[in-house]
Amino acid sequence: AQSVTQLDSQVPVFEEAPVELRCNYSSSVSVYLFWYVQYPNQGLQLLLKYLSGSTLVKGINGFEAEFNKSQTSFHLRKPSVHISDTAEYFCAVFTSNTGKLIFGQGTTLQVKP
Amino acid sequence: NAGVTQTPKFRVLKTGQSMTLLCAQDMNHEYMYWYRQDPGMGLRLIHYSVGEGTTAKGEVPDGYNVSRLKKQNFLLGLESAAPSQTSVYFCASSFYSQETQYFGPGTRLLVL
């Protein structure tokens, strides 16, 4: 069965510093990969997704992620964070054999001034 | 275009009471989903629907029932609420199963 592991539950970082949120998955079949963001007291919204093609995916708000098939990873990066990036970030994996989206546990990004 | 809306936003129930959560989408999506979000556990799929008149079980279906009588609406019912059902519930919809899911703002449920 597939699973998604977000390696850090909380990531504190200072404003304008770079950040990486790590996501690993396990699956024996091909996958589609997503990162969602949840701002306080709101629903989730899509940051970016990988369906096929280039392994480097660019999303909204300056975020990007790289699909690494050999490492089964899909880490999220931003070169310079803002206070407004403070939120919870979820990695999610879709596999065609289950037809369902499986979410990781979430990583709370805390951007400090 | 309101996207995905959920009613109510917040509810307090006593153990054993029943309630229905309503989800509505105006994007003509075929697929609709109900998730629950608990601290440190991410989102877990309760039930989902692949079209009007269809429903299927997700990862944590026990204690919940659903109905999709109209394409735009997906109802989640709790017949006899338990404290373990205290959670934040999110509805989502998508055009295809592998496509982006669009989420509602959530319903916070407290069961005493």
Short mmCIF file of C-alpha atoms in Angstrom, two decimals:
data_model
loop_
_atom_site.label_atom_id
_atom_site.label_comp_id
_atom_site.label_asym_id
_atom_site.label_seq_id
_atom_site.Cartn_x
_atom_site.Cartn_y
_atom_site.Cartn_z
CA ALA A 1 0.00 0.00 0.00
CA GLN A 2 1.19 3.48 -0.71
CA SER A 3 2.05 5.95 2.01
CA VAL A 4 3.29 9.50 2.34
CA THR A 5 5.77 10.70 4.96
CA GLN A 6 6.51 14.32 5.68
CA LEU A 7 9.77 14.19 7.52
CA ASP A 8 9.35 17.34 9.62
CA SER A 9 6.27 18.20 11.65
CA GLN A 10 7.44 21.78 12.24
CA VAL A 11 9.95 23.95 10.41
CA PRO A 12 10.87 27.30 11.98
CA VAL A 13 12.71 29.71 9.70
CA PHE A 14 13.55 33.40 9.62
CA GLU A 15 12.02 35.72 7.05
CA GLU A 16 13.93 35.89 3.73
CA ALA A 17 15.75 32.61 4.47
CA PRO A 18 15.40 29.60 2.14
CA VAL A 19 13.28 26.65 3.16
CA GLU A 20 12.81 23.02 2.17
CA LEU A 21 9.87 20.87 3.28
CA ARG A 22 10.55 17.19 2.76
CA CYS A 23 8.16 14.58 1.44
CA ASN A 24 8.81 10.91 0.71
CA TYR A 25 6.32 8.41 -0.62
CA SER A 26 6.10 4.70 -1.18
CA SER A 27 4.33 3.23 -4.17
CA SER A 28 4.92 0.40 -6.58
CA VAL A 29 3.07 2.12 -9.41
CA SER A 30 3.33 5.47 -11.11
CA VAL A 31 2.15 8.44 -9.11
CA TYR A 32 0.83 11.95 -9.36
CA LEU A 33 2.15 14.27 -6.66
CA PHE A 34 0.68 17.36 -5.03
CA TRP A 35 1.53 20.00 -2.46
CA TYR A 36 -1.34 21.81 -0.77
CA VAL A 37 -1.20 24.75 1.65
CA GLN A 38 -3.60 25.46 4.49
CA TYR A 39 -3.62 28.95 6.02
CA PRO A 40 -5.05 29.27 9.54
CA ASN A 41 -8.76 28.50 9.75
CA GLN A 42 -9.07 27.90 6.02
CA GLY A 43 -9.42 24.98 3.65
CA LEU A 44 -6.59 23.56 1.58
CA GLN A 45 -5.51 25.09 -1.71
CA LEU A 46 -3.19 23.73 -4.37
CA LEU A 47 0.40 24.99 -4.41
CA LEU A 48 1.69 22.82 -7.26
CA LYS A 49 1.41 19.38 -8.80
CA TYR A 50 3.44 16.89 -10.80
CA LEU A 51 1.57 14.78 -13.32
CA SER A 52 4.27 14.09 -15.92
CA GLY A 53 7.05 15.78 -17.88
CA SER A 54 9.67 18.01 -16.28
CA THR A 55 10.60 16.87 -12.80
CA LEU A 56 10.97 20.47 -11.59
CA VAL A 57 7.55 21.95 -10.97
CA LYS A 58 6.85 25.60 -10.24
CA GLY A 59 3.82 26.67 -8.26
CA ILE A 60 2.20 29.73 -6.79
CA ASN A 61 3.84 32.19 -4.40
CA GLY A 62 7.39 31.33 -5.56
CA PHE A 63 7.34 27.70 -4.44
CA GLU A 64 8.80 24.87 -6.47
CA ALA A 65 9.23 21.12 -6.01
CA GLU A 66 11.34 18.44 -7.62
CA PHE A 67 10.15 14.92 -8.32
CA ASN A 68 12.91 12.39 -7.73
CA LYS A 69 11.75 8.95 -8.81
CA SER A 70 14.82 7.08 -7.59
CA GLN A 71 14.59 8.67 -4.15
CA THR A 72 10.75 8.54 -4.16
CA SER A 73 10.72 12.13 -2.97
CA PHE A 74 8.91 15.35 -3.81
CA HIS A 75 10.50 18.06 -1.67
CA LEU A 76 9.08 21.59 -1.64
CA ARG A 77 11.41 24.59 -1.74
CA LYS A 78 11.32 28.36 -1.66
CA PRO A 79 14.47 30.49 -1.92
CA SER A 80 13.20 33.33 0.30
CA VAL A 81 10.19 33.03 2.60
CA HIS A 82 7.83 35.74 3.81
CA ILE A 83 5.84 36.06 7.02
CA SER A 84 2.73 35.38 4.94
CA ASP A 85 4.04 31.88 4.10
CA THR A 86 3.32 30.79 7.67
CA ALA A 87 0.88 27.91 7.19
CA GLU A 88 0.55 24.14 7.20
CA TYR A 89 1.76 22.32 4.11
CA PHE A 90 0.54 18.92 2.97
CA CYS A 91 2.15 16.56 0.51
CA ALA A 92 -0.26 14.18 -1.25
CA VAL A 93 0.09 11.24 -3.61
CA PHE A 94 -2.43 9.85 -6.10
CA THR A 95 -2.05 6.40 -7.58
CA SER A 96 -4.23 5.03 -10.34
CA ASN A 97 -4.51 1.58 -8.74
CA THR A 98 -6.37 3.01 -5.71
CA GLY A 99 -7.92 6.05 -7.36
CA LYS A 100 -7.48 7.99 -4.14
CA LEU A 101 -5.35 10.84 -2.84
CA ILE A 102 -3.27 9.99 0.23
CA PHE A 103 -2.08 12.89 2.40
CA GLY A 104 0.99 13.20 4.54
CA GLN A 105 0.76 14.29 8.16
CA GLY A 106 1.50 17.91 7.37
CA THR A 107 4.41 20.29 8.09
CA THR A 108 3.87 23.55 9.92
CA LEU A 109 6.06 26.30 8.49
CA GLN A 110 6.66 29.08 11.02
CA VAL A 111 8.28 32.16 9.52
CA LYS A 112 9.79 34.48 12.10
CA PRO A 113 10.61 38.17 11.60
CA ASN B 1 -18.49 31.32 -8.64
CA ALA B 2 -18.48 30.26 -4.98
CA GLY B 3 -16.40 27.09 -5.48
CA VAL B 4 -16.99 24.63 -2.63
CA THR B 5 -19.12 25.71 0.32
CA GLN B 6 -19.85 23.89 3.56
CA THR B 7 -22.67 24.27 6.07
CA PRO B 8 -22.46 24.73 9.03
CA LYS B 9 -19.08 26.26 9.89
CA PHE B 10 -19.16 25.13 13.51
CA ARG B 11 -21.34 22.79 15.55
CA VAL B 12 -21.43 21.37 19.07
CA LEU B 13 -23.21 18.05 19.61
CA LYS B 14 -23.88 15.87 22.59
CA THR B 15 -22.95 12.19 22.43
CA GLY B 16 -25.69 10.27 20.65
CA GLN B 17 -27.11 13.22 18.71
CA SER B 18 -27.27 13.19 14.95
CA MET B 19 -26.47 15.81 12.33
CA THR B 20 -25.91 16.34 8.64
CA LEU B 21 -23.11 18.35 7.05
CA LEU B 22 -23.84 19.83 3.66
CA CYS B 23 -21.30 20.37 0.90
CA ALA B 24 -22.13 22.19 -2.32
CA GLN B 25 -19.99 22.85 -5.41
CA ASP B 26 -20.77 24.96 -8.46
CA MET B 27 -17.96 23.75 -10.73
CA ASN B 28 -19.85 20.83 -12.29
CA HIS B 29 -17.35 18.38 -10.81
CA GLU B 30 -18.06 14.67 -10.97
CA TYR B 31 -16.02 13.65 -7.93
CA MET B 32 -16.72 14.75 -4.37
CA TYR B 33 -15.01 13.79 -1.12
CA TRP B 34 -15.38 14.06 2.63
CA TYR B 35 -12.23 14.17 4.77
CA ARG B 36 -11.57 14.61 8.44
CA GLN B 37 -8.51 16.44 9.74
CA ASP B 38 -7.03 15.59 13.12
CA PRO B 39 -3.78 16.97 14.58
CA GLY B 40 -0.71 15.09 13.36
CA MET B 41 -2.74 12.80 11.10
CA GLY B 42 -3.18 14.84 7.97
CA LEU B 43 -6.44 14.39 6.10
CA ARG B 44 -8.18 11.03 6.04
CA LEU B 45 -10.83 10.12 3.50
CA ILE B 46 -14.21 9.21 4.98
CA HIS B 47 -16.40 8.66 1.90
CA TYR B 48 -16.36 9.79 -1.68
CA SER B 49 -18.57 9.89 -4.75
CA VAL B 50 -17.67 9.44 -8.41
CA GLY B 51 -20.93 10.89 -9.70
CA GLU B 52 -24.55 11.66 -8.93
CA GLY B 53 -26.22 8.75 -7.15
CA THR B 54 -22.96 6.98 -6.26
CA THR B 55 -21.03 6.73 -3.00
CA ALA B 56 -18.07 4.67 -1.79
CA LYS B 57 -16.16 4.11 1.43
CA GLY B 58 -12.83 5.71 2.12
CA GLU B 59 -10.24 5.05 4.78
CA VAL B 60 -12.34 5.84 7.89
CA PRO B 61 -16.04 5.33 7.03
CA ASP B 62 -17.35 3.87 10.31
CA GLY B 63 -19.99 6.00 12.03
CA TYR B 64 -20.70 8.09 8.93
CA ASN B 65 -23.13 7.88 6.02
CA VAL B 66 -23.28 9.93 2.83
CA SER B 67 -25.65 10.70 0.00
CA ARG B 68 -25.25 12.32 -3.42
CA LEU B 69 -28.78 12.86 -4.70
CA LYS B 70 -27.77 15.88 -6.80
CA LYS B 71 -24.50 16.32 -8.65
CA GLN B 72 -23.69 19.57 -6.88
CA ASN B 73 -24.38 18.36 -3.32
CA PHE B 74 -22.70 15.80 -1.09
CA LEU B 75 -24.12 15.22 2.39
CA LEU B 76 -22.28 13.68 5.34
CA GLY B 77 -24.39 12.26 8.17
CA LEU B 78 -23.54 11.26 11.69
CA GLU B 79 -26.32 9.06 13.05
CA SER B 80 -25.10 8.84 16.65
CA ALA B 81 -22.22 11.18 17.37
CA ALA B 82 -19.30 10.06 19.53
CA PRO B 83 -16.50 12.13 21.10
CA SER B 84 -14.05 10.39 18.73
CA GLN B 85 -15.81 12.22 15.88
CA THR B 86 -14.66 15.59 17.20
CA SER B 87 -12.68 16.89 14.24
CA VAL B 88 -12.55 19.36 11.40
CA TYR B 89 -14.40 18.09 8.34
CA PHE B 90 -13.49 19.14 4.83
CA CYS B 91 -15.38 18.59 1.64
CA ALA B 92 -13.57 18.63 -1.70
CA SER B 93 -14.44 18.16 -5.34
CA SER B 94 -12.59 17.44 -8.58
CA PHE B 95 -13.40 16.92 -12.23
CA TYR B 96 -11.37 13.71 -12.54
CA SER B 97 -10.01 11.54 -9.73
CA GLN B 98 -6.36 12.37 -10.51
CA GLU B 99 -6.95 16.08 -10.91
CA THR B 100 -6.68 18.92 -8.40
CA GLN B 101 -9.15 18.74 -5.56
CA TYR B 102 -10.83 21.98 -4.52
CA PHE B 103 -11.60 22.26 -0.82
CA GLY B 104 -14.31 23.94 1.19
CA PRO B 105 -13.54 26.07 4.26
CA GLY B 106 -14.28 23.25 6.70
CA THR B 107 -16.73 22.46 9.50
CA ARG B 108 -15.48 22.28 13.07
CA LEU B 109 -17.42 19.68 15.04
CA LEU B 110 -17.17 19.22 18.79
CA VAL B 111 -18.88 16.20 20.33
CA LEU B 112 -19.29 16.36 24.10
#
